[in-house]
XYZ file of C-alpha atoms in Angstrom:
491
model
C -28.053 -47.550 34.322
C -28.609 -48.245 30.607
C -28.562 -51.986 29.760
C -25.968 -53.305 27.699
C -28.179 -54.564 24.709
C -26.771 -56.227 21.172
C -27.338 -54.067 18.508
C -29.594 -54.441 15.721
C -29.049 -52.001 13.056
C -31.148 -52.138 9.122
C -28.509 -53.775 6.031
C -28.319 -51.194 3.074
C -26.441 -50.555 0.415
C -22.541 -50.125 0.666
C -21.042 -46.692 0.193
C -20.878 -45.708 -3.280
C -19.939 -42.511 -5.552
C -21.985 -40.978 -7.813
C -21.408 -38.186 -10.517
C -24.633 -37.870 -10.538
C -26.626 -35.610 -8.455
C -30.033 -37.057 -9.002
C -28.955 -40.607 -8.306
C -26.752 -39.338 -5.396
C -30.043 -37.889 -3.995
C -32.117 -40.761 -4.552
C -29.273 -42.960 -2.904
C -30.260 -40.735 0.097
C -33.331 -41.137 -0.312
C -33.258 -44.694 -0.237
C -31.041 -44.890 2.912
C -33.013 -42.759 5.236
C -36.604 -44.775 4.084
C -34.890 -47.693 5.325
C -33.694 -45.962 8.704
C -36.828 -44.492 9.191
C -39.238 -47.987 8.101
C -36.718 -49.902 10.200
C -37.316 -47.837 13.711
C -40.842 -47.230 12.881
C -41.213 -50.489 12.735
C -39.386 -51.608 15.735
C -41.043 -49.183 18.300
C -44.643 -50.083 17.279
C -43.762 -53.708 18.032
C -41.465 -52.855 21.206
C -44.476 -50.975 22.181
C -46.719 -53.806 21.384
C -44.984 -56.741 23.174
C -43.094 -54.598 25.699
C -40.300 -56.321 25.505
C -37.007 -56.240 23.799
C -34.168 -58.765 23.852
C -32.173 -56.072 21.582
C -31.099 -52.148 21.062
C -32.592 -50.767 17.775
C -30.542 -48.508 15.949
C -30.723 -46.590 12.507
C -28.069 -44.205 10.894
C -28.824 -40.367 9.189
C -27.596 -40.792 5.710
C -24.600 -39.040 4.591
C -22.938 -37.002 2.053
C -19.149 -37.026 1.639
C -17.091 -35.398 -0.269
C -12.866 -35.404 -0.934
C -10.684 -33.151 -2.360
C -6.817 -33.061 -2.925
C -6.661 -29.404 -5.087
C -6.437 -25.638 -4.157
C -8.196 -25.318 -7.452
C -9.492 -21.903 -7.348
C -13.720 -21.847 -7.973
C -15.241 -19.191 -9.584
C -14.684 -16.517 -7.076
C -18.016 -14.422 -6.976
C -20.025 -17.731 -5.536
C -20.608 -17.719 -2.087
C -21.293 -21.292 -1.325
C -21.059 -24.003 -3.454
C -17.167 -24.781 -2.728
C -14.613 -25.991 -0.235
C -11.808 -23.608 0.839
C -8.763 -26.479 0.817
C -8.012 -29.709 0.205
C -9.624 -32.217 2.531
C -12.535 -34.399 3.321
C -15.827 -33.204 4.417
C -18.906 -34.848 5.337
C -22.529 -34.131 6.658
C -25.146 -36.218 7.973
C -28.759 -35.962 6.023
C -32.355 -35.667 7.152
C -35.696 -35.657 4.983
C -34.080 -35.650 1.536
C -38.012 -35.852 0.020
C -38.260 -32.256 1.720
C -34.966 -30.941 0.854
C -34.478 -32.519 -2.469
C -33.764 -29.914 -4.696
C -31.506 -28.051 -2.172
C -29.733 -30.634 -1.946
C -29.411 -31.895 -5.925
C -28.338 -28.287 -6.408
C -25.679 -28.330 -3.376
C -24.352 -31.319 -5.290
C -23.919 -30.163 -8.736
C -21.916 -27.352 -7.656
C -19.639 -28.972 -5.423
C -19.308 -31.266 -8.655
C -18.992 -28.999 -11.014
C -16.157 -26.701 -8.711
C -13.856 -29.607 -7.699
C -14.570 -32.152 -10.258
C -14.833 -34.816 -7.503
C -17.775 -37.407 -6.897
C -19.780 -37.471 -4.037
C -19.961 -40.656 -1.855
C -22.778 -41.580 0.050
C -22.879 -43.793 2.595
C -24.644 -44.111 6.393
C -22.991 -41.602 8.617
C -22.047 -42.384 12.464
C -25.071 -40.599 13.863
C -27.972 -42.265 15.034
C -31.305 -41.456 14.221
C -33.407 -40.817 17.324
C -36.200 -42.249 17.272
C -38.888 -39.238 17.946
C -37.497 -37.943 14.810
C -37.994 -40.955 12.732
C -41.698 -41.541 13.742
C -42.501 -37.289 13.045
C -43.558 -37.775 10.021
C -45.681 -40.549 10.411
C -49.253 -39.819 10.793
C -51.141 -40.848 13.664
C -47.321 -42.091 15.267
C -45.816 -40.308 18.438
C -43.223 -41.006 20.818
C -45.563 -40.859 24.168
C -43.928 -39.372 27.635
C -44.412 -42.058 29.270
C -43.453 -45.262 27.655
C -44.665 -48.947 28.456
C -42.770 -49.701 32.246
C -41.793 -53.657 30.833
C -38.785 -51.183 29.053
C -37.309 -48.065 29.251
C -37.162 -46.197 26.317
C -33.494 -45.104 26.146
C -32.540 -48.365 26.859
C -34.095 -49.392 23.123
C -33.743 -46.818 21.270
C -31.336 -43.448 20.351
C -32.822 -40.344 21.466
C -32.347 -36.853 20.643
C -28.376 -35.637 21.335
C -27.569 -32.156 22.242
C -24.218 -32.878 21.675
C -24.782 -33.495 17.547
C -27.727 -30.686 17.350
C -26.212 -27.402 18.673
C -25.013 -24.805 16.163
C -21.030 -24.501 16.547
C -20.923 -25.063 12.932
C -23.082 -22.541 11.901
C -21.331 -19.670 14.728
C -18.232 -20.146 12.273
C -16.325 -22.623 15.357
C -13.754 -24.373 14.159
C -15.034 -27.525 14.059
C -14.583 -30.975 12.446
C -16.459 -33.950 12.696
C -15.270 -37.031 15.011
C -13.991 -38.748 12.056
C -11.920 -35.731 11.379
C -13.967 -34.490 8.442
C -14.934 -31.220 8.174
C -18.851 -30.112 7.641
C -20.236 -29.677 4.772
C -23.532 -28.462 5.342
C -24.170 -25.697 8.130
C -26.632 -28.215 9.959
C -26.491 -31.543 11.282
C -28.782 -33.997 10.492
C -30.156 -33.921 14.077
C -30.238 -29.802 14.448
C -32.745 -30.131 11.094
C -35.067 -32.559 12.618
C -35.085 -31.073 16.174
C -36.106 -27.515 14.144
C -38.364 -29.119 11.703
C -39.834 -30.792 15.262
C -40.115 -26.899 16.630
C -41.698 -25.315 13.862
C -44.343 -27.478 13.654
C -44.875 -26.948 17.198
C -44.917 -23.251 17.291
C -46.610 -21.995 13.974
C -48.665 -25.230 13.333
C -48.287 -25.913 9.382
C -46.032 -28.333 7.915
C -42.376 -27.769 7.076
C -43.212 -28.243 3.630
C -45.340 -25.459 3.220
C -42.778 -22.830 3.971
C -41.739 -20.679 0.878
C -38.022 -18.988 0.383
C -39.450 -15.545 0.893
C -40.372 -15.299 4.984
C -41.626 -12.349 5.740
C -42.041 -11.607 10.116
C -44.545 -9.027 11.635
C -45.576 -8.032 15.353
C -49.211 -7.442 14.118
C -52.540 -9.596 13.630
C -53.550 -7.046 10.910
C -50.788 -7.841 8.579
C -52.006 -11.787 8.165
C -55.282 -10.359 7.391
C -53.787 -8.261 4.999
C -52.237 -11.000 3.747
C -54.617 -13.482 3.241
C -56.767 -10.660 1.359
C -54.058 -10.350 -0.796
C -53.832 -13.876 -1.381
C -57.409 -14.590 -2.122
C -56.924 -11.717 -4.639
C -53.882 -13.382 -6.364
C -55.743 -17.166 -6.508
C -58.473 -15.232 -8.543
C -55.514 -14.639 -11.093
C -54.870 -18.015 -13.054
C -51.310 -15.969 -14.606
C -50.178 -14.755 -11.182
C -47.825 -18.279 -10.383
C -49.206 -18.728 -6.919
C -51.217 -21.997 -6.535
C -52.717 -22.167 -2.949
C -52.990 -20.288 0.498
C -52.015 -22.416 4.182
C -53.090 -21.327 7.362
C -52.042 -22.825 10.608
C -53.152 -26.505 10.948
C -52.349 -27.018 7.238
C -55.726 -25.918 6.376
C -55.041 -25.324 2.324
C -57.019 -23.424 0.140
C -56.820 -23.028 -3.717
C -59.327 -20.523 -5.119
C -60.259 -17.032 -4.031
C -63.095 -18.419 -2.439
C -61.731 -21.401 -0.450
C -63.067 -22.099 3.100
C -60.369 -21.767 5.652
C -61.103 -23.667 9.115
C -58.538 -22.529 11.191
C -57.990 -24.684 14.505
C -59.824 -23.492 18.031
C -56.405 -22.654 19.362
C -54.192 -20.761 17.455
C -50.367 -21.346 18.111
C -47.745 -18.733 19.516
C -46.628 -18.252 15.931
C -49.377 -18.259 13.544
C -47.997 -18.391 10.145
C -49.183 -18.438 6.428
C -48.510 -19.645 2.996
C -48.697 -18.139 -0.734
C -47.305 -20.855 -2.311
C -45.918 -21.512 -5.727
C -45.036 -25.163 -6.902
C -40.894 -24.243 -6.823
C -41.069 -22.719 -3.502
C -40.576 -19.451 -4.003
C -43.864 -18.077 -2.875
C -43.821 -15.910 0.269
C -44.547 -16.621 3.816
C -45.826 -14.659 6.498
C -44.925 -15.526 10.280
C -46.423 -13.369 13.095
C -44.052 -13.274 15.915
C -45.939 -11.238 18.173
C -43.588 -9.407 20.311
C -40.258 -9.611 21.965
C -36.567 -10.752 20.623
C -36.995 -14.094 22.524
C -39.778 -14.814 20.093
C -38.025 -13.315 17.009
C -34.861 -15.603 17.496
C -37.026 -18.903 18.769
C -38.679 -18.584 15.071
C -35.465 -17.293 12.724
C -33.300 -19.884 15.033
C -35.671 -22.681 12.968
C -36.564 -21.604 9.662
C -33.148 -21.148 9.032
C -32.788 -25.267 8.639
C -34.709 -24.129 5.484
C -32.572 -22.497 4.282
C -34.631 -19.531 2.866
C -33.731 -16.837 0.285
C -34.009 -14.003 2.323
C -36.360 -12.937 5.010
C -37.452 -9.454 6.303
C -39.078 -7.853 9.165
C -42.567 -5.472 8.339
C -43.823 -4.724 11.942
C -44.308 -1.351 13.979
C -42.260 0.558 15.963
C -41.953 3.633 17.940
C -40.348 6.615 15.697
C -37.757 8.463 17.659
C -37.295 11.690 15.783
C -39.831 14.504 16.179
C -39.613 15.492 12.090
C -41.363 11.680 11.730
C -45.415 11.428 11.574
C -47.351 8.266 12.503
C -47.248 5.942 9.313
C -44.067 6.835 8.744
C -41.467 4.008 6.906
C -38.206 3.376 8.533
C -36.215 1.702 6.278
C -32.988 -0.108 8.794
C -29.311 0.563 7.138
C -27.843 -0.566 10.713
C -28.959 -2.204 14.056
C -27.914 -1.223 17.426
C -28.099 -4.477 19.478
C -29.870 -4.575 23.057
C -32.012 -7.107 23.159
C -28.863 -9.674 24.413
C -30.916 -12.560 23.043
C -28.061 -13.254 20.266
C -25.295 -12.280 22.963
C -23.329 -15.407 23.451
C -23.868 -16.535 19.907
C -23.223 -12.820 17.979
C -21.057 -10.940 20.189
C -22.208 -7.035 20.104
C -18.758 -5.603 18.493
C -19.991 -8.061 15.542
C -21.095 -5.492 12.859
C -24.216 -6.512 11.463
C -24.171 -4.941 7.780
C -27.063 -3.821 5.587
C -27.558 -6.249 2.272
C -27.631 -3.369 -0.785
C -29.399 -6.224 -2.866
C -32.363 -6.119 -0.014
C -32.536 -2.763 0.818
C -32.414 -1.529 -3.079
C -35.720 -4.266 -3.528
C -36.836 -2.797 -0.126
C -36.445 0.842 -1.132
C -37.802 0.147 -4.698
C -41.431 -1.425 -3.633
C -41.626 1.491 -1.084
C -41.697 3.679 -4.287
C -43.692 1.970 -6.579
C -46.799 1.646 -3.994
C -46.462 5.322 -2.678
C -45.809 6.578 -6.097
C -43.107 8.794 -4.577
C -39.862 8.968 -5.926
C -36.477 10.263 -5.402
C -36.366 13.275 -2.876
C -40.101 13.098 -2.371
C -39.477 9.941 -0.954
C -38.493 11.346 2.383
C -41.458 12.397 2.723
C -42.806 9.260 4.264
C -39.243 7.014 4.778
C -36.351 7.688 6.705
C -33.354 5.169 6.726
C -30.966 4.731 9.884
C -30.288 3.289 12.707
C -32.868 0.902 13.783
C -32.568 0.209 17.946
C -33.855 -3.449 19.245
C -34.237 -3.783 23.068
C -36.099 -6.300 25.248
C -38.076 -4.324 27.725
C -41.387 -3.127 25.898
C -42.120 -0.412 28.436
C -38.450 1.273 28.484
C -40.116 4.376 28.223
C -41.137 4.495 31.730
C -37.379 4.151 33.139
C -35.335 6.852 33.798
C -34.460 8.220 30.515
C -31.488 9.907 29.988
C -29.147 7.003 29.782
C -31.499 5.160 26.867
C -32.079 8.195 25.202
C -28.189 9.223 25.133
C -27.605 5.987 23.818
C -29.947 6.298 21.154
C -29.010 9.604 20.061
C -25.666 8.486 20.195
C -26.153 5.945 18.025
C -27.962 8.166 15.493
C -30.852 5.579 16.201
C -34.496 6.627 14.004
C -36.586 3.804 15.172
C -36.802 1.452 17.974
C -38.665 -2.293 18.238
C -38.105 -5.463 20.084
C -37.225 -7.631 17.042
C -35.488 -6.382 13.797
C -32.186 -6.497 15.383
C -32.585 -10.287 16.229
C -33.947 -11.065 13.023
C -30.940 -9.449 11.061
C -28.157 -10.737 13.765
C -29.385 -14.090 13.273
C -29.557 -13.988 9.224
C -26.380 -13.012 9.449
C -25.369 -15.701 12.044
C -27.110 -18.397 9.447
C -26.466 -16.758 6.554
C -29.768 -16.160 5.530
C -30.072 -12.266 3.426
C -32.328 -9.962 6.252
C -33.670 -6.570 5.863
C -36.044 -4.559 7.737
C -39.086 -2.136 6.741
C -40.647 -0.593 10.021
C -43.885 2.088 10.373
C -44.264 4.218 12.744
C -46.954 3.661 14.805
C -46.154 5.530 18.271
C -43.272 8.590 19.247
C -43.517 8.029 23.192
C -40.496 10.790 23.062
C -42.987 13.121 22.374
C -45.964 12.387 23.708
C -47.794 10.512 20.949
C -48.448 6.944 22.875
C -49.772 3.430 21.385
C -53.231 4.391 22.751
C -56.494 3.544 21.453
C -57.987 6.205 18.995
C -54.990 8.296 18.325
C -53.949 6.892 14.693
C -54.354 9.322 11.758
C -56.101 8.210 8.499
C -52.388 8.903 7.214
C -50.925 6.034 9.982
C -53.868 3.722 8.722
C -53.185 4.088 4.932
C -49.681 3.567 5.214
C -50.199 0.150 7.283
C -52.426 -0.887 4.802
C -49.629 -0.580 2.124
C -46.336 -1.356 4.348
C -47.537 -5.759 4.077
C -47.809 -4.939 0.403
C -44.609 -3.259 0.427
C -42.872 -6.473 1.619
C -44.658 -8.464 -0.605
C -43.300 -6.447 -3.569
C -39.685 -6.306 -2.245
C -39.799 -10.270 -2.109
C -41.604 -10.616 -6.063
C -38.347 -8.306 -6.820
C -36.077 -10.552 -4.844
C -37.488 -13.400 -6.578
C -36.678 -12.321 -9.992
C -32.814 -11.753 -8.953
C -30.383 -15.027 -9.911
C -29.861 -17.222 -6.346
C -26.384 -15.766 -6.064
C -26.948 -12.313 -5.878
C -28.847 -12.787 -2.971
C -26.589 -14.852 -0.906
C -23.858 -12.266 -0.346
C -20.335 -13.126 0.033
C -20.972 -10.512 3.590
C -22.155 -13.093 5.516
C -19.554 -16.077 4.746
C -16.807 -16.327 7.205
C -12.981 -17.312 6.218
C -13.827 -20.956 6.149
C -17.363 -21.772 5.084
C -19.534 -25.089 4.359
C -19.549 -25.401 0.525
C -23.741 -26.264 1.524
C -25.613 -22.865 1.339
């Protein structure tokens, strides 16, 4: 039974409104140092002494808006607006990280509804694994000193304030009766900042707004080639290269010293000093893997993000090599199931697939009609059994001609379903590297020169599409397709 302990709780500033958004930001700022300093702090001595007399508890910071108009916004935004009158709120996490997401969040919903912001300290605890994270050399150990228990001192992490209702378009409001304003709690950020750390070993801030996702090793050594190549070019914008363990590197000839144990999800940086670099993730295989990483990157709230792995072509007119460019996903890898239901149409973005389309041409130097040559676009078929081939076939094989499918892998369709769930621009650029409908298997020695030139150029291909994507104003990309009837004005 948890013992019923006075609480102790940091003094900060009152609530205030600000019509500024850089002030507002530091405000936040501010608040959540003092959260963090306060249970940091507190543990270290609680851990010291072993004793505690008294509960510890710290507050997210908080962002609140209120509006009394049906003053109509400029209609071709996606974000940056409420839908009615009201008051809506959302708890805050690492405003150093997300700082100019957040100052930009703010001078639209400023500049749409002429309103202030307030910020204040929200209702939600701040658990205390989450504060120490970013504290080097500071961890929340399994087993805590037995003079205390730890939940008896301190808030720990809630499912109850980190799922994702908001974000599956639920009708929810806060328990003040506010409604959200961001499509993440404070508490589903940290637990995902938490995960990616975990799983592809570099630091949150390191990601870029471009994320590119593969199912193959030889893509990150593709890509760190091309980096190396890039750092060599003092005009080319990007300033360094990350590997996993934040190893950084600068110049074309920088040392990398990768750890002895890779993670599950290697992943790698180009970055550029405003974020919009591009980085690489390798997946490996399977949809579980493909929505564990996309379910966490999304806190980031990236530009757009695209799938460049293999997959097994399903029409006999297509050679190994081969592009498949996805214009629609037939759904069976059930991971997304209960969060996307499968009558939910997942639709292709015209802005990604015209970049997509676009770099496929300018590194095959095909154009036009010649183009279909080497790319087909269709149906692209996601299931999670890598060795469906050996079943009985005539039931997956009616479906997929049914369906009109071209291509079939164990991750685009997760990928795309869940950039649409978070509203995070997807596409998908697949090569051929197997037709087990007709006899040409993944086996050792059977790729063409043809199949081996193409991978070469398919990493570069995505690269391209995301340099085009990056020229294109913020909201083009983030299509009024993926917002629901009632969204959060945060992107």
């Amino acid at each position: 039974m948890t013992k019923n302990l006075p609480i102790e709780s940091p003094t900060g500033p009152k609530d205030e409104q600000f019509e500024d958004a850089n002030a507002a930001v530091a405000r936040l700022q501010e608040l959540y140092n003092m959260a963090v300093e306060f249970l940091c702090d507190r543990f270290l001595n609680t851990l010291k002494t072993g004793e505690a007399s008294v509960r510890y508890r710290a507050y997210y910071p908080e962002i609140r808006i209120t509006t009394t108009s049906y003053a109509k916004s400029d209609s071709r935004l996606s974000y940056g607006h409420v839908a009615s009158p009201g008051t809506y709120a959302t708890s805050v996490t690492r405003p150093d990280l997300f700082e100019g997401y957040l100052t930009s969040q703010i001078n639209l919903l400023m500049e749409n509804h002429g309103v202030k912001v307030e910020i204040g300290t929200s209702s939600t605890p701040m658990p205390v694994h989450f504060a120490v994270a970013n504290v080097e050399g500071l961890t929340v150990p399994q087993e805590i000193a037995p003079e205390f228990t730890l939940r008896d001192v301190f808030d720990v992490p809630d499912l109850s304030t980190t799922n994702d209702d908001i974000a599956n378009g639920l009708d929810v409001e806060n328990p003040d009766g506010s409604r959200p304003l961001a499509p993440f709690t404070a508490q589903r950020v940290d637990y995902s900042l938490a995960r990616l750390s975990h799983y592809t070993a570099t630091n949150a801030k390191f990601f870029q707004n471009h994320v590119l996702f593969t199912n193959y090793q030889f893509y990150v050594e593709e890509f760190e080639a091309y980096a190396r190549q890039v750092l060599a070019d003092p005009d080319s914008g990007y300033t360094g290269f990350v590997g996993p363990g934040n190893d950084v590197i600068t110049t074309a000839d920088g040392q990398m010293s990768p750890p002895n144990k890779l993670p599950q999800m290697p992943t790698y940086h180009l970055t550029r000093e405003d974020g919009s670099g591009i980085t690489l993730v390798n997946i490996g295989v399977g949809p579980s893997n493909a929505k564990t990483a996309t379910d966490h990157i999304a806190v980031l709230r990236p530009h757009a993000w695209l799938m460049v792995g293999h997959c097994a072509g399903l029409r006999n007119s297509q050679q190994l090599g081969d592009f498949v460019l996805a214009h629609a996903y037939l759904r069976e890898d059930h991971v997304l199931d209960d969060d996307i239901p499968v009558w939910v149409p997942v639709p292709a973005l015209a802005e990604i697939q015209i970049a997509l389309e676009s770099a496929v041409a300018d590194e095959t130097q095909l154009k036009g009609y010649d183009l279909k040559r080497i790319m087909r676009t269709g149906t692209v078929a996601t299931i999670d059994n890598r060795n469906w081939e050996l079943r009985d076939q005539s039931g997956p094989v009616q479906r997929l001609s049914q369906s009109r499918a071209i291509a079939l892998d164990m991750e685009s369709a997760t990928i795309a379903a869940n950039g649409f769930r978070f509203r995070v621009p997807y596409g998908t650029l697949l090569c051929v590297s197997d037709k087990p409908l007709h006899g040409e298997l993944k086996l050792p020695g059977m790729a063409s020169d043809f199949y081996k030139t193409q991978v070469a150029r398919h990493l570069m291909i995505g690269i391209r599409a995301m340099e085009h994507l990056r020229g294109m104003p913020l909201e083009r990309i983030h299509s009024r397709k993926l917002r629901s009837f009632e969204e959060t004005a945060f992107l």
